[in-house]
Short mmCIF file of C-alpha atoms in Angstrom, two decimals:
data_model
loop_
_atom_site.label_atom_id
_atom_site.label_comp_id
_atom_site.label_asym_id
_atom_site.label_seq_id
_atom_site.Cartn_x
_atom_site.Cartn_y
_atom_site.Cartn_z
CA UNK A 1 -23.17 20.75 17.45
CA UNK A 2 -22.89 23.01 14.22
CA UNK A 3 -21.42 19.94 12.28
CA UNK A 4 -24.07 17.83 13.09
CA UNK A 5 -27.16 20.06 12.09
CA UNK A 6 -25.37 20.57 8.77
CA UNK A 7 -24.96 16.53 8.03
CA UNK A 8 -28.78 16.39 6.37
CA UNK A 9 -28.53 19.44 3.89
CA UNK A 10 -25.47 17.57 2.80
CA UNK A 11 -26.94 13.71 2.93
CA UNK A 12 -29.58 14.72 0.75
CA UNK A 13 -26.60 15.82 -2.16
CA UNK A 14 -24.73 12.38 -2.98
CA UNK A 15 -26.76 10.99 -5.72
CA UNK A 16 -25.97 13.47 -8.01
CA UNK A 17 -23.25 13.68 -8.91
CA UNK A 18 -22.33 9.79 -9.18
CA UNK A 19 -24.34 8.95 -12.22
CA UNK A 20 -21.86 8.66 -15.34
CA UNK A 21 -19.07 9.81 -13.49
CA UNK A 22 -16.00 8.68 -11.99
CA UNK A 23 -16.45 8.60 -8.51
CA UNK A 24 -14.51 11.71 -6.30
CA UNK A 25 -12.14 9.19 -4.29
CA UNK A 26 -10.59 8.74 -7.39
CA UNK A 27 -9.64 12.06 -7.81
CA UNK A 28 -8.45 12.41 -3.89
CA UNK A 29 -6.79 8.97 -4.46
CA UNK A 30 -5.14 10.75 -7.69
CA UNK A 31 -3.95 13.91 -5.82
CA UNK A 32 -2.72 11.92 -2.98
CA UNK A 33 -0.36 9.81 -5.55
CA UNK A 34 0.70 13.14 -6.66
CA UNK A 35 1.49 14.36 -3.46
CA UNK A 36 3.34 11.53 -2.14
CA UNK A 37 5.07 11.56 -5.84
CA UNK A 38 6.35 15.28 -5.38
CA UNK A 39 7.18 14.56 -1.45
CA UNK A 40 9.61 11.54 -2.39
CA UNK A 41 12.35 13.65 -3.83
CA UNK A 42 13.27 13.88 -0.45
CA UNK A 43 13.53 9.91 -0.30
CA UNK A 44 15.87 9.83 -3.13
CA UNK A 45 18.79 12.03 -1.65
CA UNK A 46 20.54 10.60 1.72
CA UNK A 47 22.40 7.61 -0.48
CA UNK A 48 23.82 10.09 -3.13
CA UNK A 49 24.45 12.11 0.00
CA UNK A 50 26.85 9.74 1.57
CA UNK A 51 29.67 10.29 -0.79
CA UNK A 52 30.06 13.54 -1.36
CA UNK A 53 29.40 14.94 2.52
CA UNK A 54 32.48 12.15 2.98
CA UNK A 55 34.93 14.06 0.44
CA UNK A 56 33.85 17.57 1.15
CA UNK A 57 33.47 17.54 5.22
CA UNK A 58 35.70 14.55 5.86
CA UNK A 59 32.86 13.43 8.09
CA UNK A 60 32.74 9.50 8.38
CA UNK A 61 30.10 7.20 7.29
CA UNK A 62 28.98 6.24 10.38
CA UNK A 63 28.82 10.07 11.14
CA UNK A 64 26.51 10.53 7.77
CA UNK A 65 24.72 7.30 8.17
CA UNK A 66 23.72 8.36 11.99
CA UNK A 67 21.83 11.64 10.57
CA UNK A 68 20.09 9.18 8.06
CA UNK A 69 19.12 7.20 10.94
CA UNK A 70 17.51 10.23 12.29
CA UNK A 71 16.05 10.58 9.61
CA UNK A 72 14.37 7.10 9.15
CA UNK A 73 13.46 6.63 12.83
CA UNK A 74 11.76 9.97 12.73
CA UNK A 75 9.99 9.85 9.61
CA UNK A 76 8.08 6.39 11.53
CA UNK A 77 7.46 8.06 14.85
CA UNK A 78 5.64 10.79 13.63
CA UNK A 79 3.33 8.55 11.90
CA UNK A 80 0.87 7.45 14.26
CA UNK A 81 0.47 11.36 15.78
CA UNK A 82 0.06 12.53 12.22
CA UNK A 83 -2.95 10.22 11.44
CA UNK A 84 -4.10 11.64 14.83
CA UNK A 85 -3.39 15.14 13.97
CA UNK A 86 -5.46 14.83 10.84
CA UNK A 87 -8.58 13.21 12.07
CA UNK A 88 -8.20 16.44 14.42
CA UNK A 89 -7.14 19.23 11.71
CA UNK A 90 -7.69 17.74 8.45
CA UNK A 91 -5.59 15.98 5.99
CA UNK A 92 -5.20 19.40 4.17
CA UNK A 93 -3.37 21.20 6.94
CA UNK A 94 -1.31 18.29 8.04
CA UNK A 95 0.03 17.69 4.82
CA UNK A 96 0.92 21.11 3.50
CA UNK A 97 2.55 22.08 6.55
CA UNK A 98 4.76 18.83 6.73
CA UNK A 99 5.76 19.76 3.09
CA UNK A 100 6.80 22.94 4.02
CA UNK A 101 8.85 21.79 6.65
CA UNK A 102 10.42 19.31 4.54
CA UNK A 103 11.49 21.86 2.11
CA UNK A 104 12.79 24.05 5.27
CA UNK A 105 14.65 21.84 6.16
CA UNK A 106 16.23 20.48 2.82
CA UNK A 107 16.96 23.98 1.99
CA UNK A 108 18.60 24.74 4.86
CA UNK A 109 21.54 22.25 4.43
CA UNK A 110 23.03 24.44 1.61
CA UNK A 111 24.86 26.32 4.98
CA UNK A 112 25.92 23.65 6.31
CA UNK A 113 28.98 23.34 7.75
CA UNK A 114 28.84 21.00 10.96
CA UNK A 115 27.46 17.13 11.56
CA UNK A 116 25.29 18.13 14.53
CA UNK A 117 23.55 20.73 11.36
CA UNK A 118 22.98 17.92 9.05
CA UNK A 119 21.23 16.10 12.43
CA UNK A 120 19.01 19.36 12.82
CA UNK A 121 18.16 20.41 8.96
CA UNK A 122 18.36 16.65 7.31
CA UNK A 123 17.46 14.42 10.28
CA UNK A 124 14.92 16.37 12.93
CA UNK A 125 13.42 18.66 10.31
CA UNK A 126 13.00 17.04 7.18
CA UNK A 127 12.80 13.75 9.17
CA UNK A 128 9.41 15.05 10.90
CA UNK A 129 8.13 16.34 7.96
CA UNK A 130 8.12 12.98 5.85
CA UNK A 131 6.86 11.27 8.71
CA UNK A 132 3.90 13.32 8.36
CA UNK A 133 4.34 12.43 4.50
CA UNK A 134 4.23 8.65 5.58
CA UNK A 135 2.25 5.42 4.92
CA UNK A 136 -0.37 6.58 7.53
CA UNK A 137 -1.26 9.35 5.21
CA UNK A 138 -2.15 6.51 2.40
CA UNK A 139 -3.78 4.48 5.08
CA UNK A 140 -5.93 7.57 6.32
CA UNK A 141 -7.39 8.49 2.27
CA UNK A 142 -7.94 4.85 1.97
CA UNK A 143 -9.88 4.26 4.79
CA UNK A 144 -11.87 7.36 4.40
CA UNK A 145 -12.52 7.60 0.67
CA UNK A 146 -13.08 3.89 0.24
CA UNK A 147 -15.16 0.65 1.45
CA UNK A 148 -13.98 -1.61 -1.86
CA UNK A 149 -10.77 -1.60 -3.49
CA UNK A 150 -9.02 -0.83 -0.58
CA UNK A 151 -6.01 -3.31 -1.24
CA UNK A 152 -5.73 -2.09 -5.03
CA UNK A 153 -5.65 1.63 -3.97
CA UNK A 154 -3.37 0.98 -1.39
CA UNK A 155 -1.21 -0.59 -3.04
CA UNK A 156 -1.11 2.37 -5.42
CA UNK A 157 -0.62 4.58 -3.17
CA UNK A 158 2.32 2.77 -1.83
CA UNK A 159 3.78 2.37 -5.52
CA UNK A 160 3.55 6.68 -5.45
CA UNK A 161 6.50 6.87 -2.87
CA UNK A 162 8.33 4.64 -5.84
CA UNK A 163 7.46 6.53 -8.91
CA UNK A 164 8.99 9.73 -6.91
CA UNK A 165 12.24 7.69 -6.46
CA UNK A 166 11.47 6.50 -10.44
CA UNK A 167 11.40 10.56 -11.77
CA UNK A 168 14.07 12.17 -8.64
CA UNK A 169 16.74 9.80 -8.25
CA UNK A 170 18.23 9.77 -11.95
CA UNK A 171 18.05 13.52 -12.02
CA UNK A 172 19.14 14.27 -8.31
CA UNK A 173 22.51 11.91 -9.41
CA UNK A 174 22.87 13.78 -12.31
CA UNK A 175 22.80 17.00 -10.54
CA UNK A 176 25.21 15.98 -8.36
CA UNK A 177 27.85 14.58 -10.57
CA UNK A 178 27.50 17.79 -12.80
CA UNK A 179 27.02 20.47 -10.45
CA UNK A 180 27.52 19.37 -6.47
CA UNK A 181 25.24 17.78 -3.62
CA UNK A 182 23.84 21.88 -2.62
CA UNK A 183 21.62 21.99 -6.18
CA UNK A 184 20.22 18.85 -5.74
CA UNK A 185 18.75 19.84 -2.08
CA UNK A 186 17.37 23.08 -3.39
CA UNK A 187 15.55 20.67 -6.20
CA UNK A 188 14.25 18.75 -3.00
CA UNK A 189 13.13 21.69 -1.62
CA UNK A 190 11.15 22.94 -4.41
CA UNK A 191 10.16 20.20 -5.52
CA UNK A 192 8.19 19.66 -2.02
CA UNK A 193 6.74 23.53 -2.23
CA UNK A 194 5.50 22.87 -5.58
CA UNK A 195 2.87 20.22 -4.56
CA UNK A 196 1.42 22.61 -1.27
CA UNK A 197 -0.63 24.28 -3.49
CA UNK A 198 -2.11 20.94 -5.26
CA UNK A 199 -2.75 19.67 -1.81
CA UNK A 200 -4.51 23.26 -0.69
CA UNK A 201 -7.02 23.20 -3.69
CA UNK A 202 -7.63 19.68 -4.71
CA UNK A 203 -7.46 17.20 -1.32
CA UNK A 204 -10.48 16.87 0.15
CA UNK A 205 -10.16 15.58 3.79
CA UNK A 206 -13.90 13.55 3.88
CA UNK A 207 -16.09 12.13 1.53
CA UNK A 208 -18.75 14.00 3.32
CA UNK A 209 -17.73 17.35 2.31
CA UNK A 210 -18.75 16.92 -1.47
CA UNK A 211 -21.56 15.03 -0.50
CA UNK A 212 -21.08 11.54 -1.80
CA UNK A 213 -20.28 8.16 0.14
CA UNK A 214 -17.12 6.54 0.12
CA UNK A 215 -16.58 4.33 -2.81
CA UNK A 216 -18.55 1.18 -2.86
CA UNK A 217 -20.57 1.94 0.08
CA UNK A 218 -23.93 1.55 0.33
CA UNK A 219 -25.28 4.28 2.84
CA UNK A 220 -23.67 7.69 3.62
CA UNK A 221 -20.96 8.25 5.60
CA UNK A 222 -21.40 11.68 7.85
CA UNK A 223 -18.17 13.13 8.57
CA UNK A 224 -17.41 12.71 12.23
CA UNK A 225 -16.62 15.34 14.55
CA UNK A 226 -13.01 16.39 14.97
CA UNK A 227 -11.13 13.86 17.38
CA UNK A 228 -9.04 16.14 19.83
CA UNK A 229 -6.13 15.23 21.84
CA UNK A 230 -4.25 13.52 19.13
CA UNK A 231 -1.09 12.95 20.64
CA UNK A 232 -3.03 10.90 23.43
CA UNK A 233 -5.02 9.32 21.40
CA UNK A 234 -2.11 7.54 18.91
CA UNK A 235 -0.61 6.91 22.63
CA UNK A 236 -3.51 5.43 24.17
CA UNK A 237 -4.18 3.46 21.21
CA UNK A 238 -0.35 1.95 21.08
CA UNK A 239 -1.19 0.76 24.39
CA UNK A 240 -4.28 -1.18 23.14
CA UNK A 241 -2.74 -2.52 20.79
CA UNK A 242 0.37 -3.53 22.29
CA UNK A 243 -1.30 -5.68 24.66
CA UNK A 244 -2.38 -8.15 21.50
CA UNK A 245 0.38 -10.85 20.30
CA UNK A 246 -0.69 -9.70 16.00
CA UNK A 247 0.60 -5.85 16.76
CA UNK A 248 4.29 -7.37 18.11
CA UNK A 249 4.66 -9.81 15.11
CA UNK A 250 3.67 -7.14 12.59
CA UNK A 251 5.52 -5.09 14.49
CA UNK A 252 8.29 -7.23 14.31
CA UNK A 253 8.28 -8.22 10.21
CA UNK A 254 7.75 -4.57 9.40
CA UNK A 255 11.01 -3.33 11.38
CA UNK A 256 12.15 -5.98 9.19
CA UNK A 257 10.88 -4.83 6.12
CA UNK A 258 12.09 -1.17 6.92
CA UNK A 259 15.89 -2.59 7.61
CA UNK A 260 16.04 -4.34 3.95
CA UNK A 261 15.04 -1.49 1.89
CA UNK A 262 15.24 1.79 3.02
CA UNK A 263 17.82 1.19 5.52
CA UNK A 264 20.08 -0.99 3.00
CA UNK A 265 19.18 -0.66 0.21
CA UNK A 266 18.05 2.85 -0.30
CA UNK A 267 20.63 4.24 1.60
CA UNK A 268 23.73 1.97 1.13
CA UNK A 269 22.90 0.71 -2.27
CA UNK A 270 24.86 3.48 -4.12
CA UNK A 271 28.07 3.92 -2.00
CA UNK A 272 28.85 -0.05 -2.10
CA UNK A 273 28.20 0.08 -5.87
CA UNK A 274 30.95 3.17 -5.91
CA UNK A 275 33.01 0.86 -3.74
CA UNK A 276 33.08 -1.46 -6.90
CA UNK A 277 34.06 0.68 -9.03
CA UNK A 278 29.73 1.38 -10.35
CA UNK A 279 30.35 5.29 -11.55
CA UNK A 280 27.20 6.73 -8.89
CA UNK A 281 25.25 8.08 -11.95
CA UNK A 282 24.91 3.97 -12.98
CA UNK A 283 24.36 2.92 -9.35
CA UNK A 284 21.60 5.34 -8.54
CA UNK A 285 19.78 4.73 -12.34
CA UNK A 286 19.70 1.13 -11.33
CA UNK A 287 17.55 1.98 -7.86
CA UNK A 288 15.81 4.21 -9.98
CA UNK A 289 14.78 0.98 -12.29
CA UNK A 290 13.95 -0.75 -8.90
CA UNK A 291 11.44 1.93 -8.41
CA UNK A 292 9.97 1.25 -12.08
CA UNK A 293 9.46 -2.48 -10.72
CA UNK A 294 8.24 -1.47 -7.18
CA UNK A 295 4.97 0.37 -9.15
CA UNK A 296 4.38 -3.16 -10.77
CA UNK A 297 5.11 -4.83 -7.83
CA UNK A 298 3.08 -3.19 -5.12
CA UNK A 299 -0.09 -2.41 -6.87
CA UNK A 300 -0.06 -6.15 -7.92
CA UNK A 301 0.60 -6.95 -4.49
CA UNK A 302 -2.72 -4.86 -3.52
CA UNK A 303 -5.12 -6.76 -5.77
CA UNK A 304 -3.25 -10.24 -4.45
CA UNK A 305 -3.91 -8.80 -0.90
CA UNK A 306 -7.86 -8.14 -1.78
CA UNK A 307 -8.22 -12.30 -3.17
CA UNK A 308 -5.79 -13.73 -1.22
CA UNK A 309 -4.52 -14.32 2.40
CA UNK A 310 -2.22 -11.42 3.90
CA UNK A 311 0.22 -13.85 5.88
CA UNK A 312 1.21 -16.19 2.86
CA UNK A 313 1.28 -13.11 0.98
CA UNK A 314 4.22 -11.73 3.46
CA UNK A 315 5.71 -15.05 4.06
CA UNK A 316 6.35 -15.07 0.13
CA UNK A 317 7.46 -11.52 -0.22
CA UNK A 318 10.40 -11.35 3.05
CA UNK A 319 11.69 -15.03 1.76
CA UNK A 320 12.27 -14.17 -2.17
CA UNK A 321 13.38 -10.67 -0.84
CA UNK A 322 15.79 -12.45 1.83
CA UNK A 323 17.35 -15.02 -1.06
CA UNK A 324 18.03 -12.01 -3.02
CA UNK A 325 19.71 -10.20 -0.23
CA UNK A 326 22.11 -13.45 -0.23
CA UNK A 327 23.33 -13.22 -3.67
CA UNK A 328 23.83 -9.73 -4.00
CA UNK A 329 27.70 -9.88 -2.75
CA UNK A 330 28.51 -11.88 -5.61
CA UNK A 331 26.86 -9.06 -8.30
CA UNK A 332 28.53 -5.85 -7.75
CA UNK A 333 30.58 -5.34 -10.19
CA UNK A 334 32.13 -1.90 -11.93
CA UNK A 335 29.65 -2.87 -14.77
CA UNK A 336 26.08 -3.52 -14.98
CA UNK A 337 25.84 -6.70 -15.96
CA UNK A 338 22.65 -9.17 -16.89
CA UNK A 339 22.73 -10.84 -13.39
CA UNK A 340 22.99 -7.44 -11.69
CA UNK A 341 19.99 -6.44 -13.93
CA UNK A 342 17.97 -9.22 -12.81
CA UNK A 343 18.52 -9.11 -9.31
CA UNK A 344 17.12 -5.43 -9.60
CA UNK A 345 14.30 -6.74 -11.34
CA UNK A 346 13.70 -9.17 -8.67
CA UNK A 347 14.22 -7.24 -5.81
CA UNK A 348 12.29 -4.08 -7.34
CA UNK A 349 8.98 -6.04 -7.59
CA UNK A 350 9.48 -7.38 -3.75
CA UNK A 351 10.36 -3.79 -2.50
CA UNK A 352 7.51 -2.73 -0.67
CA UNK A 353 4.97 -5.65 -1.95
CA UNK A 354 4.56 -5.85 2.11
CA UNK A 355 2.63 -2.85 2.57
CA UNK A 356 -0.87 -3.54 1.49
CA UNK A 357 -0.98 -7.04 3.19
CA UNK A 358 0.01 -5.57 6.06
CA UNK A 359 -2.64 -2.70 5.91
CA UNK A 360 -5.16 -5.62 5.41
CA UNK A 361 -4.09 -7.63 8.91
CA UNK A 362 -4.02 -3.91 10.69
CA UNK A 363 -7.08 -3.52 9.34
CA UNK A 364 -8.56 -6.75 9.99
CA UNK A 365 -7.19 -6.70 13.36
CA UNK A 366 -8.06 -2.72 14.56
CA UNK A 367 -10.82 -1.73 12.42
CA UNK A 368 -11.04 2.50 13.24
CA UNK A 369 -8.33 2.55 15.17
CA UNK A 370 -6.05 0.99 12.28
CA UNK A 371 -4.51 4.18 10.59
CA UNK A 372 -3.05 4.66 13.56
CA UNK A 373 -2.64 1.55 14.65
CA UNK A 374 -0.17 0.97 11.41
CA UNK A 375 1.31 4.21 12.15
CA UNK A 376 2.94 2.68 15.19
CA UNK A 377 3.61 -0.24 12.68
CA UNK A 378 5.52 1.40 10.29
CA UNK A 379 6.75 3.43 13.29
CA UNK A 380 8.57 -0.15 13.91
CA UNK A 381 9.75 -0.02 9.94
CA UNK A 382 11.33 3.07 10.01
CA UNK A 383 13.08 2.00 13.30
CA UNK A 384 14.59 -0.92 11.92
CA UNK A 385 15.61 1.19 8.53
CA UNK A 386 17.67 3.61 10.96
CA UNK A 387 19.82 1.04 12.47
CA UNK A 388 20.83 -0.18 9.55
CA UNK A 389 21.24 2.97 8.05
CA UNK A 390 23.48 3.70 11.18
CA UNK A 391 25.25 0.00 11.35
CA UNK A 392 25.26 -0.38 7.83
CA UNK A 393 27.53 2.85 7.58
CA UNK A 394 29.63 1.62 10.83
CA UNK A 395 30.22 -1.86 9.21
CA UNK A 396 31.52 -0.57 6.04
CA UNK A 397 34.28 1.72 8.08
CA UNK A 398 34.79 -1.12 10.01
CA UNK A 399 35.28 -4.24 7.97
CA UNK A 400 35.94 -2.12 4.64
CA UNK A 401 32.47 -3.65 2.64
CA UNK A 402 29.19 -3.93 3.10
CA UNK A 403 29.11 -8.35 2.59
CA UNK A 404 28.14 -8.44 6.15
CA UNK A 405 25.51 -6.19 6.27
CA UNK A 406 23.76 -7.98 2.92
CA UNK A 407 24.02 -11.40 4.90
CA UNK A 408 22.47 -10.45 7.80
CA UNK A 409 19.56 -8.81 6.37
CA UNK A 410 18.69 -11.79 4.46
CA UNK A 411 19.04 -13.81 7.52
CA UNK A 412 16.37 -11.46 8.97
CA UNK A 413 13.91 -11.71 6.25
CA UNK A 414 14.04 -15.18 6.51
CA UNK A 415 13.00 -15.04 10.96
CA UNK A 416 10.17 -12.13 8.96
CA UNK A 417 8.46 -14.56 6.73
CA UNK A 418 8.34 -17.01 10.09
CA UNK A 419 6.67 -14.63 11.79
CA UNK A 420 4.24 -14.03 8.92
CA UNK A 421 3.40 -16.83 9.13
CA UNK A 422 2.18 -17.69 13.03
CA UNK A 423 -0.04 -14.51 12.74
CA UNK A 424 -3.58 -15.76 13.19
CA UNK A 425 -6.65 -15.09 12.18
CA UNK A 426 -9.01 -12.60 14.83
CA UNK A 427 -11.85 -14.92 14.58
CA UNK A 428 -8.93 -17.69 15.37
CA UNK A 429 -8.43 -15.46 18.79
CA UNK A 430 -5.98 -12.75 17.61
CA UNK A 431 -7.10 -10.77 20.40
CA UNK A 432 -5.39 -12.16 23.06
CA UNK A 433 -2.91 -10.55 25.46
CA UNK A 434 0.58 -11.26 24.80
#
């Protein structure tokens, strides 16, 4: 009742400010990129991790890699209740308490001494706090703070996530190789503290509470009441959209997605470039390169997704991503060499490409609901990223190498641009019932 009688002192406000001047969701759109920038240091760490636990706790791979998995598959689930939780509280609140428990839990693993404490600190704490740190978060500025654009911007966004990989992971390796793996998860720590009071001050949850309308809208938006019972609302809402055949195939390609990047590559990358002979301060410089090409890539791929259609878009991306995958046995080497080079090129610029198309068919498909709807998505992502974290780690004790791990995910990507491709269109009947 109270936020209703307040909408028309504040709908009279928005014209003001918008002449000559950028428009606000610029800056929100700038402090989110920030945020997510500051929050990836996190990202950076479990692959230089891998290593060094290994030597110092004589823990096994598979041991390490199951934590990771943790990690990834936790970092997805929370997704969909966190876009709940902050059409309830807020962006603000949501995201500077899931940085805080990120650096909790980071900074707790200096103790360390057990597996099951990496699980707790590495994978449960810092693994619900990122989730809250996830795509979702993008996809819930985006939607809010903008009508037009919304493929470019997301695709920025998505590139932010990279740029933190970009300024942590050469630093984080560094710190490790000079010092040991406990300074570079205080850095982590910090480094997610430092941006809670950025996010306090500056991120505005609602176009509404300046006064203006979303970017490139043509009548004001009033902010709508606070939606309670978040966790049944992401859960009612999987339900919904569980019963339509588009959720399972995007579903389905993003779990996918999630297995070839931050399941392989991000967190097996380094370790099978050490098992080459690739000192880890090279190895972890080249994914830091990948994340130089993954800014490119992705925020290209967002002003592809707003001229072009979404499926061919994916169809492209998960079949050049799955050829690389094929080739990359034959490139590890001790030395960096010009193929190597390339193939980092390549892949960086394919890394997450996917994620504004597939904002655009959630979107498309789930209209208000489709925050959380690609929560549940991306849910799916960070699902298939844990198993291979997990396998990826139980292959390489097992077989002694990773070459079977690299074949298989390009096999996958291959069945993912398939199943880009038999999406169809919701005018086409992309409502009905599996």
């Amino acid at each position: 009742m109270t936020q209703t009688s307040q909408a028309p002192a504040v709908v009279e406000q928005p014209s003001k400010p918008n002449r000559g001047r950028v428009h606000r969701a610029w800056f929100v759109a700038a402090v989110t990129f920030v945020t997510i920038i500051g929050a990836a240091a996190f990202r950076s760490v479990p692959g230089l991790l891998i290593d060094p636990l290994h030597s110092e706790f004589d823990w096994s791979r598979g041991t390490i890699g199951a934590a990771v998995s943790v990690n990834l598959a936790l970092y997805g689930l929370t997704a969909p209740f966190a876009a709940a939780l902050m059409d309830r509280f807020g962006i603000r609140r949501v995201v500077a308490v899931a940085l805080t428990v990120i650096a909790l839990g980071s900074g707790l693993t200096v103790w360390m001494t057990a597996a099951w404490q990496l699980m707790l600190c590495w994978g449960l704490l810092v693994g619900l706090g990122s989730g809250s740190m996830a795509l979702a978060f993008a996809a819930t500025v985006t939607n809010r703070w903008f009508t037009e654009r919304r493929g470019l911007v997301s695709g920025i966004l998505t590139a932010a996530s990279a740029s933190g990989q970009l300024i942590f992971l050469p630093l984080l390796s560094w710190i490790i190789d000079r010092y040991d793996w406990r300074p570079a998860a205080v850095t982590v720590a910090l480094a997610a503290l430092a941006v809670v009071p950025f996010v306090w001050l500056l991120l505005h949850d609602h176009p509404a509470d300046v006064g203006q309308k979303p970017y490139g809208a043509t009548e004001f938006v009033p902010k709508p009441a606070p939606v309670t019972g978040a966790a049944r609302r992401a859960v009612s809402i999987l339900f919904s959209a569980a019963r339509t055949g588009p959720f399972w195939l995007l579903a389905g390609t993003f779990a996918i997605c999630g297995a070839s990047t931050n399941g392989l590559i991000q967190t097996h990358f380094v370790p099978a470039s050490h098992d080459h002979g690739m000192p880890i301060t090279a190895a972890a410089s080249l994914l830091a390169v990948i994340g130089i090409f993954d800014v490119v890539g992705t925020i290209a791929s967002g002003w592809f997704t707003d001229r072009f259609d979404a499926r061919r878009l994916l169809a492209v991306y998960y079949a050049l991503r799955g050829v690389s995958l094929l080739f990359l046995p034959l490139l590890l080497a001790p030395s960096v060499h010009p193929p190597m080079i390339f193939f980092i090129v390549f892949y960086g610029l394919d890394w997450v490409a996917t994620v504004p198309p597939t904002l655009a068919l959630c979107r498309e498909q789930y209209g208000e609901d489709s925050a959380i709807v690609f929560g549940w998505v991306l849910a799916s992502h960070q699902v298939g990223a844990a198993l291979v974290a997990f396998l990826g780690g139980v292959a390489r004790d097992t077989f002694g190498s990773y070459d079977v791990v690299w074949y298989a995910s390009g096999a996958l990507c291959a069945v993912a641009a398939l199943m880009a491709l038999v999406i169809r269109r919701r005018s086409e009947g992309l409502a009905a019932t599996v």
